XYZ file of C-alpha atoms in Angstrom:
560
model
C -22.573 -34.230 17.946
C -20.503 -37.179 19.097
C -18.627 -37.033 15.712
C -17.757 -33.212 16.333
C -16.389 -33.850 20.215
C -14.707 -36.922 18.393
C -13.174 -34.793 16.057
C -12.041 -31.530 18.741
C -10.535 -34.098 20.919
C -8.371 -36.239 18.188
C -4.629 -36.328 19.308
C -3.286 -35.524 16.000
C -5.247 -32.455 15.689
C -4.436 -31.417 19.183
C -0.758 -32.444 18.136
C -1.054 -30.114 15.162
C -2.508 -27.296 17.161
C 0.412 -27.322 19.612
C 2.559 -27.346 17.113
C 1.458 -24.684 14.576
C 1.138 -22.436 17.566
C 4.773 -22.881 18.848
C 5.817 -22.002 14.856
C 3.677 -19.321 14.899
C 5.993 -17.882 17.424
C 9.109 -19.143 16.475
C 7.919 -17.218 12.983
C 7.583 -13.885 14.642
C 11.202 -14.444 16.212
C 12.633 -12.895 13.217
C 10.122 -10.087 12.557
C 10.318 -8.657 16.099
C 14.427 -8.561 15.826
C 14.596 -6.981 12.621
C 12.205 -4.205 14.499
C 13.479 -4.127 17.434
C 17.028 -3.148 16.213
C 16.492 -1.304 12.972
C 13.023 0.686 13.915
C 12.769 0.630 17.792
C 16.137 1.102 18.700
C 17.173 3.839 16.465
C 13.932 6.024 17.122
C 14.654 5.098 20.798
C 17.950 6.831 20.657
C 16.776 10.247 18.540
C 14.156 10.591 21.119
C 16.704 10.309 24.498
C 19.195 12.448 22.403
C 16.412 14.983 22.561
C 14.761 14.745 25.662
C 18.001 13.391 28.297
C 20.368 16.002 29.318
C 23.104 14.759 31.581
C 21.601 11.821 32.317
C 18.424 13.108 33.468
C 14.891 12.937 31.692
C 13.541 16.319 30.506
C 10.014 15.105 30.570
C 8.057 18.237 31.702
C 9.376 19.890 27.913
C 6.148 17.461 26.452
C 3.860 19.486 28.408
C 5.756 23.019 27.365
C 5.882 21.807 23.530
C 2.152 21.061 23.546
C 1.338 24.519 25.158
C 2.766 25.855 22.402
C -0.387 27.325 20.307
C 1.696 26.769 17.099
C 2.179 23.348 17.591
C -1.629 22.738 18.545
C -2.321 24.249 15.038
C 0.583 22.221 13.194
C -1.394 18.754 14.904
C -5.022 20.252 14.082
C -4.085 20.704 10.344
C -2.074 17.692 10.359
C -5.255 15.384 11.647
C -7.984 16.777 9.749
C -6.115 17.364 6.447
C -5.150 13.677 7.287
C -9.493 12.532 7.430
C -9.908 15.043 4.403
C -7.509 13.560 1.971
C -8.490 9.807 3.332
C -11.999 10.468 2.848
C -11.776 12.018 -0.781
C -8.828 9.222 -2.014
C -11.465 6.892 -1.190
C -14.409 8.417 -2.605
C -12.662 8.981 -5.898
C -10.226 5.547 -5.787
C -13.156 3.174 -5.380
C -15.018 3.429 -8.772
C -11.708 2.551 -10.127
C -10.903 -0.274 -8.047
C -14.526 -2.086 -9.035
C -13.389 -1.275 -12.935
C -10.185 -3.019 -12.352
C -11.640 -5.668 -10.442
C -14.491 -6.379 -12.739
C -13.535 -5.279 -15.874
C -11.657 -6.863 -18.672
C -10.609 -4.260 -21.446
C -7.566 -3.845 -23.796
C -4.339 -1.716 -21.784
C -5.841 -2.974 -18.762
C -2.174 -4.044 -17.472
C -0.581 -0.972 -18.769
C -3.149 1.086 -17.143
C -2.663 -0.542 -13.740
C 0.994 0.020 -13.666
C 0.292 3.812 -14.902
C -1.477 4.422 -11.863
C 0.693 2.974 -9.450
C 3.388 5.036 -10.453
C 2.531 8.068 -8.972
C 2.578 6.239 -5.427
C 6.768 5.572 -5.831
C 7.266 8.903 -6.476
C 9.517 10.906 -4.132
C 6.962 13.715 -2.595
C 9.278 16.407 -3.721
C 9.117 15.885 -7.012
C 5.499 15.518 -6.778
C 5.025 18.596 -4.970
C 7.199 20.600 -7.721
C 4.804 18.752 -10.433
C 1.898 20.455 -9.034
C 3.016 23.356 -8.168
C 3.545 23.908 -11.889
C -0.042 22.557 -12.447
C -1.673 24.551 -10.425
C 0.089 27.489 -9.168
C 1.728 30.705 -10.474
C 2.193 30.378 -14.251
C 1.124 26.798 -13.755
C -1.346 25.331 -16.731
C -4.430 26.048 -15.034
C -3.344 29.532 -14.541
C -2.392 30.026 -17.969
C -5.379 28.345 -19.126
C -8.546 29.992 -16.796
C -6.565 32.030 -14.009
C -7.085 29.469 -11.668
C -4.385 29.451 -8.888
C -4.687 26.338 -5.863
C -1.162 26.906 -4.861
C -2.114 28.570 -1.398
C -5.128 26.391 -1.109
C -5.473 22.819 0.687
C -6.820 21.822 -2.593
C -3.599 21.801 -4.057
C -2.498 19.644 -1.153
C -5.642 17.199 -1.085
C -5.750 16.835 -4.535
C -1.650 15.717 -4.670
C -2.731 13.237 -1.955
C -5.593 11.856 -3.990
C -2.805 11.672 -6.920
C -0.367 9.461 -4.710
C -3.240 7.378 -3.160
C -4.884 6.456 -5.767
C -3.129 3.194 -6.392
C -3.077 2.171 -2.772
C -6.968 2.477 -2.891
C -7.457 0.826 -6.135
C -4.518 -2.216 -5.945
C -5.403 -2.833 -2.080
C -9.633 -2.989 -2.723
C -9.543 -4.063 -5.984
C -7.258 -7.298 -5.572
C -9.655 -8.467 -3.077
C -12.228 -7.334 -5.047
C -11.349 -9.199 -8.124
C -10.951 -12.631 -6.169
C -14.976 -12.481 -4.644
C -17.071 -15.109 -6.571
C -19.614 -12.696 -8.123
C -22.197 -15.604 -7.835
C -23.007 -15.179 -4.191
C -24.212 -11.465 -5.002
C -26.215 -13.110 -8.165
C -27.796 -15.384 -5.055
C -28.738 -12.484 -3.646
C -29.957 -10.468 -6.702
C -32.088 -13.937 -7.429
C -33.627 -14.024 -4.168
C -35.334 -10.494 -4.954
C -32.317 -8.098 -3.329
C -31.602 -4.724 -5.296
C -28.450 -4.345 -6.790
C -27.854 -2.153 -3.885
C -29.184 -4.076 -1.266
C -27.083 -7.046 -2.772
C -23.924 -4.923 -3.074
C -24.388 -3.310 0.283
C -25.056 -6.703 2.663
C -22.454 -9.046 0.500
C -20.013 -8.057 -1.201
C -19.232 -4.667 1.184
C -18.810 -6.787 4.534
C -16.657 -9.186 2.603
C -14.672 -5.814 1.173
C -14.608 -4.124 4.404
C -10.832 -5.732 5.673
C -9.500 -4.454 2.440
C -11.382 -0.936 2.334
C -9.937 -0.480 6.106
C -6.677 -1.539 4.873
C -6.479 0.968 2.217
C -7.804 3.630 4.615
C -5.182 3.008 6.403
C -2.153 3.463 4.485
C -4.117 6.237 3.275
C -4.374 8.011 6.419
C -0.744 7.180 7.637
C 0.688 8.687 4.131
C -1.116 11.740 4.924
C -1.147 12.542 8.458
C 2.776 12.307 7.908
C 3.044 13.937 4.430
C 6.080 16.022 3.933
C 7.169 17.005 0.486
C 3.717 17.973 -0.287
C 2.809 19.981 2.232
C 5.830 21.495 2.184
C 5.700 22.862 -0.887
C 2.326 23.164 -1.540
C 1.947 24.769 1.968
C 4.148 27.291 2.355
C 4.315 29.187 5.571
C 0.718 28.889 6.131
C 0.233 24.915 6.330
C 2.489 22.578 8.038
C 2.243 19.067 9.091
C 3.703 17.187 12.216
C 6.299 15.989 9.568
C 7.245 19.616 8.178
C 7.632 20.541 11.596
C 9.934 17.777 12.888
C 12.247 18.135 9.792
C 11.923 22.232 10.708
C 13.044 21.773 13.950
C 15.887 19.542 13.230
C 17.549 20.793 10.065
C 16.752 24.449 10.608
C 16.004 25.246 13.818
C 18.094 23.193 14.982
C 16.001 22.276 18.292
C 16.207 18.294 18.813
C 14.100 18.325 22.094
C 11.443 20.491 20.603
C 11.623 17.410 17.329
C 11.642 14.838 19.917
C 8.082 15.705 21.443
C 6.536 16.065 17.997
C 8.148 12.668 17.033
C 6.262 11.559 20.344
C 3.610 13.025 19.475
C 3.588 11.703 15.754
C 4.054 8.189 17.452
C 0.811 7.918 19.633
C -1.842 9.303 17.353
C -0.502 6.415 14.591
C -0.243 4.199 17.735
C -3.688 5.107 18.347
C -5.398 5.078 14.789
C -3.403 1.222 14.294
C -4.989 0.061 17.483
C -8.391 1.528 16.486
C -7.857 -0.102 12.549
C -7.078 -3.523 14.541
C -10.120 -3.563 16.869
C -12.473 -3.228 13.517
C -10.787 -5.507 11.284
C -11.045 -8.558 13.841
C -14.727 -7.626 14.008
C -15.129 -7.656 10.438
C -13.002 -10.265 9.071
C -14.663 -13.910 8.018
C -13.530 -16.490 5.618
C -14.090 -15.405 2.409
C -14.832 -17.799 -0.662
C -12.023 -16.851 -3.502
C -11.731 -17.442 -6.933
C -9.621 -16.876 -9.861
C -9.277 -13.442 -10.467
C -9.414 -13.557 -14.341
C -12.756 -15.927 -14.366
C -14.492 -12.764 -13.010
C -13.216 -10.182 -15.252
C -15.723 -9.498 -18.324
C -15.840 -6.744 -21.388
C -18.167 -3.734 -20.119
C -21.977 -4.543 -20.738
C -24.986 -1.502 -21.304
C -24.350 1.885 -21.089
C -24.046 2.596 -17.200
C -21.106 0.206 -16.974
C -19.050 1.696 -20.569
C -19.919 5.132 -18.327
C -18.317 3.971 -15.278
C -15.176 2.991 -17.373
C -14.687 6.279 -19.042
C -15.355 8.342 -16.045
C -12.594 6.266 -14.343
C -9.868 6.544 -17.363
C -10.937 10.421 -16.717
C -9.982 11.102 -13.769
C -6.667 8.732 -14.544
C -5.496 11.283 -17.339
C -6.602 14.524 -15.420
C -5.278 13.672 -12.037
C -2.575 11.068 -12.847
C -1.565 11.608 -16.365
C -1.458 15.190 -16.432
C 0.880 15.978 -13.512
C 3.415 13.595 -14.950
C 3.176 15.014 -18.390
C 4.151 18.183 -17.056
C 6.954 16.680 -15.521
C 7.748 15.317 -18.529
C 7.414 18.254 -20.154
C 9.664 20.159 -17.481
C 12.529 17.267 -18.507
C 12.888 17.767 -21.418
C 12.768 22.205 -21.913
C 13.516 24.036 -23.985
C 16.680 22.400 -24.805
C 15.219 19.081 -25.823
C 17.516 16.145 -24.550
C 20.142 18.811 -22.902
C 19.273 17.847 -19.126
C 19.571 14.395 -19.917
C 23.075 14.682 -21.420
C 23.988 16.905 -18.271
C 23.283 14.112 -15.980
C 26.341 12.507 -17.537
C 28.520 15.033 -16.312
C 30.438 15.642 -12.936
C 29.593 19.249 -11.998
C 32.178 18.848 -8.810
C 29.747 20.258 -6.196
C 26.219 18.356 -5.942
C 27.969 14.980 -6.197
C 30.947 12.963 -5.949
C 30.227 11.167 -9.438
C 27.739 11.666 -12.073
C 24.229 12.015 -11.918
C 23.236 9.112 -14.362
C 24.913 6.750 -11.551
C 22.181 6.979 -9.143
C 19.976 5.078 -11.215
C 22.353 1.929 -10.887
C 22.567 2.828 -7.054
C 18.597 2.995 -6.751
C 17.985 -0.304 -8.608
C 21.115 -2.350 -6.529
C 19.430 -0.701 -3.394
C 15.576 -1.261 -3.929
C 16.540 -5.187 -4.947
C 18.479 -5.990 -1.968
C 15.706 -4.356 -0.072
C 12.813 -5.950 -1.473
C 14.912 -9.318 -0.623
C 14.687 -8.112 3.300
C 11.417 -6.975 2.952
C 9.553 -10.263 1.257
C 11.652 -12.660 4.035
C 10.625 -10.663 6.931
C 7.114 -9.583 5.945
C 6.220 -13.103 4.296
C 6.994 -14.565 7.822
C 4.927 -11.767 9.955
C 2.040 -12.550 7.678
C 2.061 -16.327 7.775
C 2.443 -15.716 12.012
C -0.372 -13.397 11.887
C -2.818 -15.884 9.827
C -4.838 -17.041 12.884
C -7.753 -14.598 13.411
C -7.884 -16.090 17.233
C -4.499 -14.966 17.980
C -2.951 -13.701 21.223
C -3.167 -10.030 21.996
C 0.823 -10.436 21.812
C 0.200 -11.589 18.432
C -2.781 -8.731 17.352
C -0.276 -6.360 19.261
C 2.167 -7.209 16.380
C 0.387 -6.787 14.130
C -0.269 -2.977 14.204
C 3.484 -2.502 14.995
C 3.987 -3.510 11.907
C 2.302 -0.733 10.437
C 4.232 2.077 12.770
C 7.143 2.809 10.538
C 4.733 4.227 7.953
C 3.816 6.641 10.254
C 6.743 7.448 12.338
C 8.989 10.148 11.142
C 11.165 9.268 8.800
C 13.475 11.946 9.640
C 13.532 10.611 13.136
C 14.314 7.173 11.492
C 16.723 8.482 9.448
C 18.746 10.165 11.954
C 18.216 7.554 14.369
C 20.416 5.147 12.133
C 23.293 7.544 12.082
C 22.956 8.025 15.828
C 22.164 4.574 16.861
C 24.351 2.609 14.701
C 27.699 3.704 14.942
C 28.932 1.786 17.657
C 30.070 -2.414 17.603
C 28.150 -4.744 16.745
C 26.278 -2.630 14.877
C 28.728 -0.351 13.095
C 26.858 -0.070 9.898
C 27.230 4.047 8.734
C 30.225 3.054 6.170
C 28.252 0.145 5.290
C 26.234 -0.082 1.843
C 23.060 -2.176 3.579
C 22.237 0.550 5.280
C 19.855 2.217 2.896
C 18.580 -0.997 2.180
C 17.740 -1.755 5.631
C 16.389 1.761 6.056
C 14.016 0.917 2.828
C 12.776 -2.305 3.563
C 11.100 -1.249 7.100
C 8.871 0.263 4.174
C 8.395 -2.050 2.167
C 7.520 -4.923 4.686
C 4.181 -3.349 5.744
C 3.201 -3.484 2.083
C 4.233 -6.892 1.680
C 1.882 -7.954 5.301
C -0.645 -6.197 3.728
C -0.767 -7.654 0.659
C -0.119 -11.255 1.661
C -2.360 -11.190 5.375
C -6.011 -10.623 3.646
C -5.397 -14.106 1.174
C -3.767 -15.871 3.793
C -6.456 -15.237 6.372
C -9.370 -16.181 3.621
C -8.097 -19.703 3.227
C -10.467 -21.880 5.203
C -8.661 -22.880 8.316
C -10.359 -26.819 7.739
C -7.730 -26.927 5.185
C -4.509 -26.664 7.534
C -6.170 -27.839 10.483
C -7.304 -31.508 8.095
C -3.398 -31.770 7.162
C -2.361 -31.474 10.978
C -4.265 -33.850 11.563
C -2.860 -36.114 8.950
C 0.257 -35.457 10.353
C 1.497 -32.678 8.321
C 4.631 -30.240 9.857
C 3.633 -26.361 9.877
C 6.203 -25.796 7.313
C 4.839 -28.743 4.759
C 1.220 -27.521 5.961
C 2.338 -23.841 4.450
C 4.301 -25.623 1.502
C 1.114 -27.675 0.366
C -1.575 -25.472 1.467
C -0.681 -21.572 2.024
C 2.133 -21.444 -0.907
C -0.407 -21.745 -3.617
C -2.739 -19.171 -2.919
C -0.484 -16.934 -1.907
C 1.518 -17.607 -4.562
C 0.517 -14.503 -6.486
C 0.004 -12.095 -3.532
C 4.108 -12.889 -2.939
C 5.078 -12.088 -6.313
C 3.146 -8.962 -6.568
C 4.157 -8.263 -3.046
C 7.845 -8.053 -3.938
C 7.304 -6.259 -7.083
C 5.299 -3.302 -5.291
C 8.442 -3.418 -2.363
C 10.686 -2.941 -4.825
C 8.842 -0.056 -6.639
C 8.738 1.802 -2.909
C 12.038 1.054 -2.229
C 12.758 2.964 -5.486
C 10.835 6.364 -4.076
C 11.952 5.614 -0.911
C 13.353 9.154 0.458
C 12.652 10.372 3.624
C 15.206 8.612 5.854
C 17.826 7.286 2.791
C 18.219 11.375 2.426
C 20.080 10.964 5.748
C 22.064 8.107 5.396
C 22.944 7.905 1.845
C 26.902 8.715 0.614
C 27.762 11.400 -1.309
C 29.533 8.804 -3.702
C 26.042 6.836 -3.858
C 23.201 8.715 -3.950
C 19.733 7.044 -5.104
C 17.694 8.747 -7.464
C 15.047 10.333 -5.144
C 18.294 11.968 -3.190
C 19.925 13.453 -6.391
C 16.607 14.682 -7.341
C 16.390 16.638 -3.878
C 19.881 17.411 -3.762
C 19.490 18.792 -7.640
C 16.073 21.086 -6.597
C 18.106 22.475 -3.430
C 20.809 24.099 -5.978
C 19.665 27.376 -8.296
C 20.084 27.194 -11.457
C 17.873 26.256 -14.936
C 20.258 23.766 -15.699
C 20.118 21.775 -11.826
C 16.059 22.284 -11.991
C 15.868 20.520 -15.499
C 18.412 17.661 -14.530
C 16.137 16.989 -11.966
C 12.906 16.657 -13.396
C 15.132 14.513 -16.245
C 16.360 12.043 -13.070
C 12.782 11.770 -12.567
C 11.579 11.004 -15.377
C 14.069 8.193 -15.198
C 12.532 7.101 -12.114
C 9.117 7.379 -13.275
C 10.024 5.383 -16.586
C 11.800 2.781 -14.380
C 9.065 2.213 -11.981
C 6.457 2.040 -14.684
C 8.295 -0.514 -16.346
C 9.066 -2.839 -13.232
C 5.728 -2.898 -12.858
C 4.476 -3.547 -16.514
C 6.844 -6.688 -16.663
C 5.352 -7.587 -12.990
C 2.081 -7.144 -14.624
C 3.061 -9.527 -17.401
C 4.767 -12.129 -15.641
C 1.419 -12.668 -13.169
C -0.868 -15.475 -14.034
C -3.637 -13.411 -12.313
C -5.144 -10.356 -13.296
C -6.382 -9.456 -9.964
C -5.089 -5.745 -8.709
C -3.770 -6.309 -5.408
C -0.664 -4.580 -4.264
């Protein structure tokens, strides 16, 4: 007891204390100005565009917009398609995540990256790939007369398709890095595998699993391509509403509500997600990923495996192999050789540029994102934080849920004006990319950083440590790993990034997912098949970034 007051009281850990707090802040310096000017401020300015008229707030338009019985159904569909599509990602995802995890087999690597691609892809291209799947003179119609076009089927199942990996890379990383031995303790002591399973290893999974849930949730509750396709006039989310109104309509105030709208309920579901991970998390005991990996044993487990490579070729393989198969015709290698070509109306240069433009783009971004996520995360280690702090923390998750039309606009609305004249400037899809990507990178990096055992920092304090050699000598090699495959998975986003670069991106420089949409907004065979040959490109090029990421890990964990 004496020994323990001794210990609380010591200068030097006081010292330390004081000081890793006051770094801790001067950490999330940077974080909160990169929001504050590049998220905050441009959504800001969209919104007063649309609900200031001469100076004077047109508040009582909330209360007309929400009266509206159209818009009550557009936010009913919009929730519980949302909890449908969450709930079914995660029923289907998880069985793959514990193969990945626990599982050592040959194409294991190749396998992971195949199932992250889907996730980078832009949502219209998606959309189009199911829609020739499933709908009129799709496979399955051609095959059995089966039509889910004008279902939500069609639209669950492409949710499940682009979830998958955020399900499987999110749990599964974790999952890889439990020691298996304190669920063997359990097993010993006379627990089912169940019962084991159930009271160990699922509390110490349950930060990751609500992680995953929600990304999951946020993806779909603003899903846009999808829907919109898939939908039709009978289903339309907040998202396909706000770009409705705005591009078509051509009513900002009415866009502004929904945007508002849009904003609390992810304000809502963040602050929610941050109340139950605090009560769930606890230090966690890790281990190398690879030491728990093993060859499938008995039947039940070489069952598991197959069911999970499955449902990756019927839900993951197959849509791409029809796009694919869409590429390349009837004309074999025709749309490719098009894309060399300046037709003089879609674009200023050739298509086959925008693959140089996407790559320049997503690594400049993923350079943003892994400074100014790495330095939320480390701020955001302590689980005893501030409220300030915890506050943060969900903020960080908003721009996956906010509009990106709103955020797209907002840039060309907000930053036109000294100091921050940036429309002619070539950062600005970058910028406008990495607000994605540094969520991913705080969620990928917080959940490691927060399972190293405090005693570790705090003992270096004490021995005098700074908080920057304490992070050198004690956070950098843990989170080693999580960094690296942190920037590889920012970069892959920043690739399929589409929603607000459609907005801000010059004619002369278009990434790929804008020439894609650009080429499906034309008629024409010949614009159709270019585009499903630029993504092909973009599916190839993700798939191969993250091979080589695969590769050039020491781990075999399957984190993000």
């Amino acid at each position: 007891m004496d020994l323990a007051r001794t210990e609380v009281s010591h200068p030097g850990k006081q010292a330390g204390t004081a000081r890793g707090s006051a770094a801790r802040l001067g950490l999330m310096a940077v974080p909160v100005a990169f929001f504050a000017v590049f998220f905050a401020y441009p959504v800001a300015a969209i919104v007063a565009r649309g609900l200031k008229v001469d100076g004077v707030w047109r508040l009582g338009r909330i209360g007309d917009v929400l009266a509206q019985s159209d818009v009550r159904h557009v936010l009913w569909f919009t929730t519980w398609q949302a909890l449908a599509s969450t709930a079914l990602t995660l029923l289907i995802a998880l069985p793959g995540a514990y193969v990945f995890a626990r599982f050592d087999f040959p194409g294991k690597q190749v396998l992971r990256a195949v199932v992250t691609v889907p996730f980078v892809l832009p949502t219209v291209v998606v959309g189009t790939a199911f829609l020739a799947l499933v709908g009129r003179g799709g496979l399955l119609d051609e095959l059995w007369g089966v039509r889910l076009d004008t279902t939500v089927w069609a639209i669950l199942l492409a949710h499940v398709f682009f979830n998958y990996a955020a399900v499987v890379r999110t749990v599964g990383g974790l999952w890889g890095q439990l020691d298996p031995r304190q669920e063997e303790a359990a097993r010993m002591l006379g627990a089912s595998r169940l019962r084991a399973w159930r009271q160990v290893t699922l509390p110490a999974l349950a930060p990751a699993v609500a992680a995953a849930a929600l990304m999951v949730f946020l993806f779909t509750f603003t899903s846009f391509g999808v829907v919109q396709i898939l939908g039709g006039p009978t289903f339309s989310t907040l998202e396909v509403e706000i770009y409705r109104q705005t591009s078509q309509v051509f009513d900002l105030s009415t866009a502004a509500v929904l945007t508002l709208i849009q904003f609390a309920a992810v304000a809502a579901v963040l602050a929610v997600h941050a109340w139950t991970v605090r009560r769930r998390e606890s230090a966690l005991r890790l281990v190398d990923a690879a030491t728990t990996a093993r060859r499938p044993r008995g039947a039940g487990q070489w069952a598991l495996l197959a069911g999970v490579l499955g449902v990756v070729v019927l839900l993951l393989v197959l849509p791409l192999a029809v796009l694919v198969q869409r590429s390349l015709g009837a004309s074999g290698f025709g749309y490719y050789r098009a894309l060399t070509r300046e037709d003089g109306g879609t674009f200023l240069v050739p298509p086959i540029e925008a693959i140089g433009n996407s790559l320049q783009y997503a690594a400049a971004a993923t350079a943003i994102a892994v400074v100014i996520g790495a330095l939320a995360a480390t701020a955001l280690t302590r689980r005893d934080a501030g409220r300030f702090v915890r506050g943060f923390d969900a903020l960080l998750m908003l721009p996956l849920g906010v509009s990106a039309v709103t955020v797209g606009f907002g840039f060309l609305i907000a930053l036109d004006e000294p100091p921050l004249d940036l429309r002619s400037s070539w950062i600005l899809v970058p910028l406008a990319q990495a607000l994605v990507g540094v969520p991913f990178v705080v969620r990928t990096m917080l959940p490691v950083l927060r399972a190293v055992d405090g005693r570790l920092r705090e003992a270096a304090a004490v021995l005098g440590a700074s908080p920057w050699r304490v992070w050198r000598e004690v956070d950098l090699p843990m989170v080693r790993r999580a960094l690296l495959v942190a920037a590889g998975f920012a970069f892959a986003v920043s690739l399929g990034e589409f929603g607000a670069t459609v907005f801000i991106a010059r004619p002369d420089n278009p990434t790929l997912p804008v020439a894609v949409a650009r080429l499906l907004g034309r008629p024409g065979e010949m614009n159709y098949g270019q585009a499903m040959a630029l993504s092909t490109i973009l599916m190839l090029v993700c798939a191969v970034a993250l091979v080589v990421l695969e590769r050039l890990r020491s781990d075999r964990s399957g984190e993000f």
